[in-house]
């Protein structure tokens, strides 16, 4: 409850939702600004005047959702970190949420982070699609996050998680966390896909260590029996060789 812990109730959020038909058409701003305070940078920042001019600086901002194209330019000027953009049309499975972020280090594009709700609770993994920040870091950064579609109205912050420490593929340095993300979020289901995306099985061990572990993860997360999985093709050489060995026919020991 806002006056007590600063967390808006579902009713508070509903009152700030763009109309469903506008949400269905693409990215649009969501102004989660609930209290009357003397503040108005958002009304000056929007190049399309989608956040309407205020007669009194204490007004709560009002939005013309038809003018907003979801660019996100307003997000970094809001001192209350109250502006977000939500795009429910991002993909079949995911929505895009653009949100303000004022911590360092910034996450990297492609990194998987924890999506947090308005209470700061971790609710889902989220993938960083874009980081918008000035070189001098003199403005609030805006992070574009791909989240599961049903989390679009939940995720309003992120936590950069330390990189997983359980390495599944030692040759290509791929962690359990990365494999879990591919299966749970990207919908990857086969060893061949994982090999192509992460190079697991293409290093010197040729998958002897990692592929059975990955097959076990596919079974754990999707229920697919390892015996029913197609195993990727192994291509010789199975250990690194110098070109001279191949050209001259010498022994690997002699060339080492
Ligand atoms: S997202 Fe872009 S168009 Fe929409 S209100 Fe913000 S600045 Fe204006
Ligand atoms: S800049 Fe942010 S805090 Fe200030 S009125 Fe606009 S939305 Fe509210």
Coordinates of C-alpha atoms and ligand atoms in Angstrom, one line a residue:
X1 CA 0.0 0.0 0.0
X2 CA 1.5 3.3 -1.2
X3 CA 1.3 5.5 1.9
X4 CA 2.7 2.7 4.1
X5 CA 5.4 0.9 2.2
X6 CA 5.5 2.7 -1.2
X7 CA 4.2 -0.4 -3.1
X8 CA 1.1 0.3 -5.2
X9 CA -1.9 -2.0 -4.9
X10 CA -3.3 -3.9 -7.9
X11 CA -6.0 -1.2 -8.0
X12 CA -3.4 1.6 -8.1
X13 CA -1.7 -0.2 -11.0
X14 CA -5.0 -0.7 -12.9
X15 CA -5.7 3.0 -12.7
X16 CA -2.4 3.6 -14.5
X17 CA -2.8 1.0 -17.3
X18 CA -3.0 2.2 -20.9
X19 CA -6.3 1.0 -22.5
X20 CA -6.1 -2.7 -23.5
X21 CA -6.6 -1.9 -27.2
X22 CA -3.6 0.5 -27.1
X23 CA -1.5 -2.1 -25.3
X24 CA -2.4 -4.6 -28.0
X25 CA -1.0 -2.3 -30.7
X26 CA 2.6 -2.0 -29.5
X27 CA 4.9 -0.2 -27.1
X28 CA 3.4 2.4 -24.9
X29 CA 4.3 4.4 -21.8
X30 CA 3.1 3.5 -18.4
X31 CA 3.2 6.4 -15.9
X32 CA 3.4 4.9 -12.4
X33 CA 3.3 8.3 -10.7
X34 CA 0.7 8.2 -8.0
X35 CA 1.1 11.2 -5.7
X36 CA 0.8 14.9 -6.2
X37 CA 4.3 16.4 -6.0
X38 CA 5.8 19.5 -7.6
X39 CA 7.4 17.8 -10.5
X40 CA 7.0 18.0 -14.3
X41 CA 10.1 17.0 -16.4
X42 CA 8.1 14.3 -18.0
X43 CA 5.8 16.8 -19.7
X44 CA 8.8 18.5 -21.3
X45 CA 10.8 15.5 -22.3
X46 CA 8.3 13.9 -24.6
X47 CA 8.9 14.9 -28.2
X48 CA 5.4 14.0 -29.1
X49 CA 3.7 15.8 -26.2
X50 CA 2.1 12.5 -25.2
X51 CA 2.5 13.5 -21.6
X52 CA 0.1 16.4 -21.4
X53 CA 1.2 19.9 -20.2
X54 CA 0.2 20.6 -16.6
X55 CA -1.7 23.6 -15.5
X56 CA -0.4 23.2 -12.0
X57 CA 3.1 21.6 -11.3
X58 CA 1.5 19.5 -8.6
X59 CA -0.8 17.7 -11.0
X60 CA -0.4 14.0 -11.6
X61 CA 0.7 13.5 -15.2
X62 CA -1.9 12.6 -17.8
X63 CA -1.1 10.8 -21.0
X64 CA -2.5 10.8 -24.5
X65 CA -1.8 7.2 -25.3
X66 CA -2.6 7.7 -29.0
X67 CA 0.4 10.1 -29.3
X68 CA 2.9 7.9 -27.5
X69 CA 5.0 5.6 -29.6
X70 CA 6.8 3.9 -26.7
X71 CA 10.2 5.5 -27.6
X72 CA 11.2 5.6 -23.9
X73 CA 12.9 9.1 -24.1
X74 CA 10.9 10.3 -21.1
X75 CA 12.1 7.5 -18.8
X76 CA 15.6 8.9 -18.0
X77 CA 14.3 12.3 -17.0
X78 CA 11.9 11.2 -14.3
X79 CA 13.4 11.7 -10.8
X80 CA 10.8 9.4 -9.3
X81 CA 11.8 6.5 -11.6
X82 CA 8.1 6.2 -12.3
X83 CA 8.0 5.9 -16.1
X84 CA 8.1 2.6 -18.0
X85 CA 7.4 1.4 -21.5
X86 CA 5.6 -1.9 -22.1
X87 CA 5.5 -3.7 -25.4
X88 CA 3.2 -6.7 -25.4
X89 CA 3.8 -7.3 -29.1
X90 CA 7.5 -7.9 -28.8
X91 CA 7.3 -11.6 -29.7
X92 CA 5.1 -14.6 -29.3
X93 CA 6.5 -15.6 -25.9
X94 CA 8.0 -12.4 -24.6
X95 CA 7.1 -8.8 -23.8
X96 CA 9.6 -5.9 -23.8
X97 CA 9.8 -3.7 -20.7
X98 CA 11.9 -0.5 -20.8
X99 CA 12.8 0.7 -17.3
X100 CA 15.1 3.1 -15.5
X101 CA 18.2 1.8 -13.8
X102 CA 20.6 3.7 -11.5
X103 CA 23.0 1.1 -10.3
X104 CA 26.5 0.3 -11.5
X105 CA 27.8 -1.7 -13.2
X106 CA 25.2 -1.7 -15.9
X107 CA 24.1 -5.0 -17.2
X108 CA 25.4 -6.1 -20.6
X109 CA 23.2 -6.6 -23.7
X110 CA 22.4 -10.3 -23.9
X111 CA 22.9 -10.9 -20.2
X112 CA 20.3 -12.7 -18.2
X113 CA 19.3 -10.9 -15.1
X114 CA 16.6 -11.4 -12.4
X115 CA 13.4 -9.5 -13.1
X116 CA 12.0 -7.9 -9.9
X117 CA 8.5 -6.8 -9.1
X118 CA 7.5 -3.5 -7.5
X119 CA 8.2 -5.0 -4.1
X120 CA 11.7 -5.9 -5.1
X121 CA 10.9 -9.7 -5.2
X122 CA 12.5 -11.8 -7.9
X123 CA 9.7 -13.0 -10.3
X124 CA 11.4 -14.3 -13.4
X125 CA 14.6 -14.4 -15.5
X126 CA 14.9 -11.5 -17.9
X127 CA 17.1 -10.9 -20.9
X128 CA 18.8 -7.5 -21.5
X129 CA 18.0 -6.5 -25.0
X130 CA 19.5 -3.0 -25.0
X131 CA 21.2 -0.6 -22.6
X132 CA 20.7 3.1 -23.3
X133 CA 23.2 5.2 -21.3
X134 CA 25.2 8.3 -21.9
X135 CA 29.0 8.0 -22.0
X136 CA 29.4 10.2 -18.9
X137 CA 26.7 8.3 -17.1
X138 CA 25.1 11.7 -16.2
X139 CA 21.6 10.5 -16.9
X140 CA 19.5 7.6 -15.6
X141 CA 20.2 4.6 -17.8
X142 CA 17.3 2.9 -19.6
X143 CA 17.4 -0.9 -19.8
X144 CA 15.2 -2.8 -22.3
X145 CA 14.3 -6.2 -20.9
X146 CA 12.7 -9.1 -22.6
X147 CA 10.5 -10.9 -20.0
X148 CA 7.9 -13.7 -20.2
X149 CA 4.7 -12.1 -21.5
X150 CA 2.7 -12.8 -18.3
X151 CA 5.3 -10.8 -16.4
X152 CA 5.1 -7.6 -18.5
X153 CA 3.0 -5.8 -15.8
X154 CA 5.0 -7.2 -13.0
X155 CA 8.7 -6.6 -13.8
X156 CA 9.7 -3.1 -12.8
X157 CA 13.3 -3.5 -11.8
X158 CA 16.2 -5.9 -12.2
X159 CA 19.0 -7.4 -10.3
X160 CA 22.2 -8.3 -11.9
X161 CA 23.0 -11.8 -10.7
X162 CA 26.6 -12.9 -10.4
X163 CA 27.5 -15.2 -13.2
X164 CA 26.7 -18.8 -12.4
X165 CA 29.6 -20.7 -11.0
X166 CA 28.5 -24.2 -12.2
X167 CA 30.3 -24.8 -15.4
X168 CA 28.7 -27.4 -17.6
X169 CA 30.9 -27.1 -20.7
X170 CA 34.5 -26.6 -19.7
X171 CA 35.9 -26.4 -23.2
X172 CA 33.6 -23.4 -24.2
X173 CA 33.0 -22.1 -20.6
X174 CA 29.3 -22.4 -20.6
X175 CA 27.4 -22.4 -17.3
X176 CA 24.4 -24.3 -16.0
X177 CA 22.6 -20.9 -15.7
X178 CA 23.1 -20.3 -19.5
X179 CA 21.8 -23.7 -20.4
X180 CA 18.8 -23.3 -18.1
X181 CA 18.0 -20.0 -19.7
X182 CA 18.1 -21.5 -23.2
X183 CA 15.7 -24.3 -22.2
X184 CA 13.4 -22.3 -19.9
X185 CA 13.2 -18.9 -21.7
X186 CA 14.4 -19.5 -25.3
X187 CA 12.5 -22.7 -25.6
X188 CA 15.5 -24.7 -26.9
X189 CA 14.8 -28.4 -26.7
X190 CA 17.6 -30.3 -28.6
X191 CA 21.3 -30.9 -28.1
X192 CA 21.9 -29.8 -31.7
X193 CA 20.4 -26.4 -31.0
X194 CA 22.4 -26.0 -27.8
X195 CA 25.6 -27.0 -29.6
X196 CA 25.0 -24.4 -32.4
X197 CA 24.1 -21.6 -29.9
X198 CA 26.8 -22.2 -27.3
X199 CA 29.3 -24.4 -29.0
X200 CA 28.9 -27.1 -26.4
X201 CA 30.4 -30.3 -27.8
X202 CA 32.6 -28.4 -30.3
X203 CA 35.6 -28.2 -28.0
X204 CA 38.5 -30.6 -27.5
X205 CA 36.4 -33.0 -25.4
X206 CA 33.8 -33.2 -28.3
X207 CA 30.9 -33.2 -25.8
X208 CA 32.0 -36.2 -23.8
X209 CA 31.5 -34.3 -20.5
X210 CA 28.9 -31.6 -21.3
X211 CA 26.4 -33.3 -23.6
X212 CA 25.3 -36.0 -21.1
X213 CA 24.9 -33.2 -18.5
X214 CA 22.9 -31.0 -20.9
X215 CA 20.7 -34.0 -21.8
X216 CA 20.1 -34.4 -18.0
X217 CA 19.0 -30.7 -17.8
X218 CA 16.6 -31.1 -20.7
X219 CA 15.1 -34.1 -18.9
X220 CA 14.9 -32.2 -15.6
X221 CA 13.2 -29.1 -17.2
X222 CA 11.2 -30.7 -20.0
X223 CA 10.9 -34.4 -19.2
X224 CA 12.5 -35.5 -22.5
X225 CA 14.3 -38.9 -21.9
X226 CA 18.0 -38.6 -22.7
X227 CA 17.7 -41.8 -24.8
X228 CA 15.2 -40.1 -27.1
X229 CA 17.4 -37.1 -27.8
X230 CA 19.3 -37.0 -31.1
X231 CA 23.0 -36.6 -30.4
X232 CA 24.9 -34.1 -32.4
X233 CA 27.4 -35.3 -35.0
X234 CA 31.0 -35.6 -33.9
X235 CA 33.5 -34.4 -36.4
X236 CA 37.1 -35.3 -36.3
X237 CA 39.7 -34.4 -35.3
X238 CA 38.6 -35.1 -31.8
X239 CA 41.7 -33.4 -30.3
X240 CA 43.4 -30.2 -31.5
X241 CA 46.0 -30.9 -34.2
X242 CA 48.6 -28.7 -35.8
X243 CA 48.1 -28.1 -39.5
X244 CA 51.7 -29.4 -40.0
X245 CA 50.6 -32.8 -38.7
X246 CA 47.8 -33.0 -41.2
X247 CA 50.0 -31.7 -44.1
X248 CA 53.1 -33.7 -43.4
X249 CA 51.7 -36.8 -41.8
X250 CA 54.0 -36.5 -38.8
X251 CA 52.9 -37.7 -35.4
X252 CA 51.1 -35.3 -33.1
X253 CA 53.8 -36.0 -30.4
X254 CA 56.5 -35.0 -32.8
X255 CA 54.9 -31.7 -33.6
X256 CA 53.8 -30.8 -30.1
Ligands
LIG1 S1 7.6 6.8 -24.5 FE1 8.2 8.4 -25.9 S2 6.3 9.1 -26.9 FE2 5.7 7.9 -25.1 S3 5.5 9.5 -23.5 FE3 7.6 8.8 -23.3 S4 8.8 10.2 -24.6 FE4 6.6 10.4 -25.1
LIG2 S1 8.8 13.4 -13.9 FE1 8.2 11.4 -13.0 S2 7.8 11.9 -10.8 FE2 7.8 13.8 -12.0 S3 5.6 14.1 -12.5 FE3 6.6 13.1 -14.2 S4 6.2 10.9 -13.8 FE4 5.9 12.0 -11.9

